């Protein structure tokens, strides 16, 4: 953890490098990785969220966070630390989970299982299935769902 007890942002267990999912087909992009081994249930990162101006349309920008439970969502935020670099995956397969404190504009990210050092950190975006900017990503993440259905 950070050396200062009052810090609002601590991503000391995480580093960012090219994602293990990036390639010539998907394009080159970064991901968040565990800097140290992390135990299931441990706090990985904590940070703050800065709300974007009213009227900002997060449906067109994949680099910001859905920052409310309201649907359709009208509140968007920009996250601190390494959180913007956690890539997504199918529900139930993520090695992290983000706890959102909307009223305090802060978040905490926890390990859902033991995570090895240098393993890519993933969480399922809460807006993966409905945000316009994630349409293609959602299809990629759930591609095997349609393949599995066609096999049945």
mmCIF file of C-alpha atoms in Angstrom:
data_model
loop_
_atom_site.group_PDB
_atom_site.id
_atom_site.type_symbol
_atom_site.label_atom_id
_atom_site.label_comp_id
_atom_site.label_asym_id
_atom_site.label_seq_id
_atom_site.Cartn_x
_atom_site.Cartn_y
_atom_site.Cartn_z
ATOM 1 C CA UNK A 1 0.000 0.000 0.000
ATOM 2 C CA UNK A 2 0.924 3.617 -0.317
ATOM 3 C CA UNK A 3 3.119 5.063 2.413
ATOM 4 C CA UNK A 4 0.569 7.740 3.326
ATOM 5 C CA UNK A 5 -2.441 6.565 5.336
ATOM 6 C CA UNK A 6 -4.726 9.285 3.961
ATOM 7 C CA UNK A 7 -4.102 8.697 0.263
ATOM 8 C CA UNK A 8 -7.215 8.449 -1.904
ATOM 9 C CA UNK A 9 -5.346 6.784 -4.762
ATOM 10 C CA UNK A 10 -3.184 3.679 -4.524
ATOM 11 C CA UNK A 11 -2.287 1.539 -7.512
ATOM 12 C CA UNK A 12 1.067 0.323 -6.183
ATOM 13 C CA UNK A 13 0.178 -3.342 -6.846
ATOM 14 C CA UNK A 14 -0.488 -2.651 -10.544
ATOM 15 C CA UNK A 15 1.504 -1.670 -13.627
ATOM 16 C CA UNK A 16 0.477 -0.960 -17.230
ATOM 17 C CA UNK A 17 1.975 -2.426 -20.393
ATOM 18 C CA UNK A 18 0.743 -3.728 -23.744
ATOM 19 C CA UNK A 19 -2.269 -5.992 -23.193
ATOM 20 C CA UNK A 20 -1.936 -9.720 -23.760
ATOM 21 C CA UNK A 21 -5.117 -9.404 -25.868
ATOM 22 C CA UNK A 22 -3.711 -6.837 -28.291
ATOM 23 C CA UNK A 23 -2.519 -7.977 -31.701
ATOM 24 C CA UNK A 24 -2.648 -6.941 -35.350
ATOM 25 C CA UNK A 25 -6.312 -7.970 -35.602
ATOM 26 C CA UNK A 26 -7.572 -6.283 -32.426
ATOM 27 C CA UNK A 27 -5.157 -3.383 -32.588
ATOM 28 C CA UNK A 28 -2.497 -2.465 -30.080
ATOM 29 C CA UNK A 29 -3.684 -1.350 -26.654
ATOM 30 C CA UNK A 30 -2.553 -1.427 -23.042
ATOM 31 C CA UNK A 31 -3.687 -3.456 -20.063
ATOM 32 C CA UNK A 32 -3.254 -3.467 -16.293
ATOM 33 C CA UNK A 33 -1.123 -6.207 -14.722
ATOM 34 C CA UNK A 34 -0.425 -7.424 -11.191
ATOM 35 C CA UNK A 35 2.955 -6.144 -9.994
ATOM 36 C CA UNK A 36 2.926 -8.656 -7.124
ATOM 37 C CA UNK A 37 1.022 -11.846 -6.253
ATOM 38 C CA UNK A 38 -2.440 -10.913 -4.972
ATOM 39 C CA UNK A 39 -4.667 -13.112 -2.796
ATOM 40 C CA UNK A 40 -8.390 -13.602 -3.357
ATOM 41 C CA UNK A 41 -10.310 -10.836 -1.574
ATOM 42 C CA UNK A 42 -7.333 -8.482 -1.315
ATOM 43 C CA UNK A 43 -7.665 -4.825 -2.255
ATOM 44 C CA UNK A 44 -5.741 -4.337 -5.505
ATOM 45 C CA UNK A 45 -6.315 -0.662 -6.154
ATOM 46 C CA UNK A 46 -8.336 2.263 -4.887
ATOM 47 C CA UNK A 47 -8.979 5.562 -6.532
ATOM 48 C CA UNK A 48 -11.188 8.509 -7.261
ATOM 49 C CA UNK A 49 -13.595 9.263 -10.062
ATOM 50 C CA UNK A 50 -14.016 12.704 -11.567
ATOM 51 C CA UNK A 51 -17.477 13.299 -12.995
ATOM 52 C CA UNK A 52 -17.561 14.632 -16.532
ATOM 53 C CA UNK A 53 -19.701 17.648 -17.443
ATOM 54 C CA UNK A 54 -23.438 17.152 -17.828
ATOM 55 C CA UNK A 55 -24.286 16.396 -21.438
ATOM 56 C CA UNK A 56 -21.118 14.372 -22.096
ATOM 57 C CA UNK A 57 -22.050 11.257 -24.088
ATOM 58 C CA UNK A 58 -20.116 8.278 -22.787
ATOM 59 C CA UNK A 59 -21.777 6.011 -25.326
ATOM 60 C CA UNK A 60 -19.238 7.258 -27.860
ATOM 61 C CA UNK A 61 -16.106 7.190 -25.664
ATOM 62 C CA UNK A 62 -14.737 3.860 -24.387
ATOM 63 C CA UNK A 63 -12.133 5.461 -22.103
ATOM 64 C CA UNK A 64 -14.493 6.669 -19.406
ATOM 65 C CA UNK A 65 -16.631 4.934 -16.782
ATOM 66 C CA UNK A 66 -20.378 4.562 -16.359
ATOM 67 C CA UNK A 67 -20.811 6.344 -13.037
ATOM 68 C CA UNK A 68 -24.360 5.606 -11.848
ATOM 69 C CA UNK A 69 -26.962 2.847 -11.776
ATOM 70 C CA UNK A 70 -29.358 5.009 -13.786
ATOM 71 C CA UNK A 71 -30.407 3.655 -17.212
ATOM 72 C CA UNK A 72 -30.084 5.185 -19.613
ATOM 73 C CA UNK A 73 -26.905 6.400 -17.990
ATOM 74 C CA UNK A 74 -26.250 10.148 -17.990
ATOM 75 C CA UNK A 75 -23.374 10.284 -15.490
ATOM 76 C CA UNK A 76 -19.869 9.523 -16.696
ATOM 77 C CA UNK A 77 -16.544 9.594 -14.877
ATOM 78 C CA UNK A 78 -12.828 9.637 -15.502
ATOM 79 C CA UNK A 79 -10.984 7.205 -13.218
ATOM 80 C CA UNK A 80 -7.635 7.662 -11.511
ATOM 81 C CA UNK A 81 -4.656 5.352 -11.353
ATOM 82 C CA UNK A 82 -4.463 2.205 -13.463
ATOM 83 C CA UNK A 83 -8.232 1.526 -13.425
ATOM 84 C CA UNK A 84 -8.769 2.870 -16.965
ATOM 85 C CA UNK A 85 -6.419 0.145 -18.251
ATOM 86 C CA UNK A 86 -8.264 -2.900 -16.846
ATOM 87 C CA UNK A 87 -9.661 -4.706 -19.860
ATOM 88 C CA UNK A 88 -12.972 -6.532 -19.842
ATOM 89 C CA UNK A 89 -14.085 -10.133 -20.063
ATOM 90 C CA UNK A 90 -17.230 -12.211 -19.920
ATOM 91 C CA UNK A 91 -19.345 -12.136 -16.771
ATOM 92 C CA UNK A 92 -18.107 -14.623 -14.186
ATOM 93 C CA UNK A 93 -14.569 -14.896 -15.589
ATOM 94 C CA UNK A 94 -12.952 -11.692 -14.283
ATOM 95 C CA UNK A 95 -10.114 -11.899 -11.777
ATOM 96 C CA UNK A 96 -11.149 -8.557 -10.241
ATOM 97 C CA UNK A 97 -14.303 -6.731 -9.251
ATOM 98 C CA UNK A 98 -14.801 -3.014 -8.896
ATOM 99 C CA UNK A 99 -16.783 -1.689 -5.948
ATOM 100 C CA UNK A 100 -18.226 1.702 -6.844
ATOM 101 C CA UNK A 101 -19.034 4.314 -4.213
ATOM 102 C CA UNK A 102 -21.063 6.627 -6.462
ATOM 103 C CA UNK A 103 -21.992 9.038 -3.671
ATOM 104 C CA UNK A 104 -18.327 9.479 -2.690
ATOM 105 C CA UNK A 105 -16.881 9.457 -6.254
ATOM 106 C CA UNK A 106 -14.403 6.734 -5.411
ATOM 107 C CA UNK A 107 -13.830 3.050 -6.159
ATOM 108 C CA UNK A 108 -11.994 -0.007 -4.877
ATOM 109 C CA UNK A 109 -10.876 -2.992 -6.930
ATOM 110 C CA UNK A 110 -10.611 -6.434 -5.306
ATOM 111 C CA UNK A 111 -9.248 -9.807 -6.418
ATOM 112 C CA UNK A 112 -11.963 -12.403 -7.115
ATOM 113 C CA UNK A 113 -9.365 -15.192 -6.959
ATOM 114 C CA UNK A 114 -5.618 -15.539 -6.367
ATOM 115 C CA UNK A 115 -3.732 -13.589 -9.034
ATOM 116 C CA UNK A 116 -0.128 -14.285 -10.028
ATOM 117 C CA UNK A 117 2.430 -11.527 -10.464
ATOM 118 C CA UNK A 118 2.427 -10.304 -14.085
ATOM 119 C CA UNK A 119 -1.096 -11.651 -14.756
ATOM 120 C CA UNK A 120 -3.382 -9.289 -16.663
ATOM 121 C CA UNK A 121 -6.146 -7.788 -14.520
ATOM 122 C CA UNK A 122 -9.679 -7.991 -15.936
ATOM 123 C CA UNK A 123 -13.121 -6.945 -14.799
ATOM 124 C CA UNK A 124 -16.464 -7.020 -16.579
ATOM 125 C CA UNK A 125 -17.553 -3.541 -17.610
ATOM 126 C CA UNK A 126 -21.039 -2.841 -16.217
ATOM 127 C CA UNK A 127 -21.958 -1.199 -19.513
ATOM 128 C CA UNK A 128 -20.414 -3.800 -21.830
ATOM 129 C CA UNK A 129 -23.735 -5.015 -23.213
ATOM 130 C CA UNK A 130 -25.428 -1.663 -23.862
ATOM 131 C CA UNK A 131 -22.883 1.081 -24.585
ATOM 132 C CA UNK A 132 -22.618 1.900 -28.275
ATOM 133 C CA UNK A 133 -18.828 2.227 -28.098
ATOM 134 C CA UNK A 134 -18.585 -1.348 -26.729
ATOM 135 C CA UNK A 135 -20.798 -3.025 -29.346
ATOM 136 C CA UNK A 136 -17.907 -4.624 -31.247
ATOM 137 C CA UNK A 137 -16.054 -5.458 -28.013
ATOM 138 C CA UNK A 138 -19.187 -7.100 -26.581
ATOM 139 C CA UNK A 139 -19.471 -9.251 -29.705
ATOM 140 C CA UNK A 140 -15.822 -10.324 -29.358
ATOM 141 C CA UNK A 141 -16.143 -11.097 -25.635
ATOM 142 C CA UNK A 142 -19.322 -13.127 -26.209
ATOM 143 C CA UNK A 143 -18.332 -14.686 -29.561
ATOM 144 C CA UNK A 144 -18.194 -18.197 -28.138
ATOM 145 C CA UNK A 145 -21.736 -17.764 -26.769
ATOM 146 C CA UNK A 146 -23.161 -17.639 -30.290
ATOM 147 C CA UNK A 147 -20.879 -20.454 -31.433
ATOM 148 C CA UNK A 148 -22.031 -22.574 -28.496
ATOM 149 C CA UNK A 149 -25.686 -21.807 -29.232
ATOM 150 C CA UNK A 150 -25.286 -22.798 -32.877
ATOM 151 C CA UNK A 151 -23.760 -26.131 -31.801
ATOM 152 C CA UNK A 152 -26.806 -27.003 -29.648
#
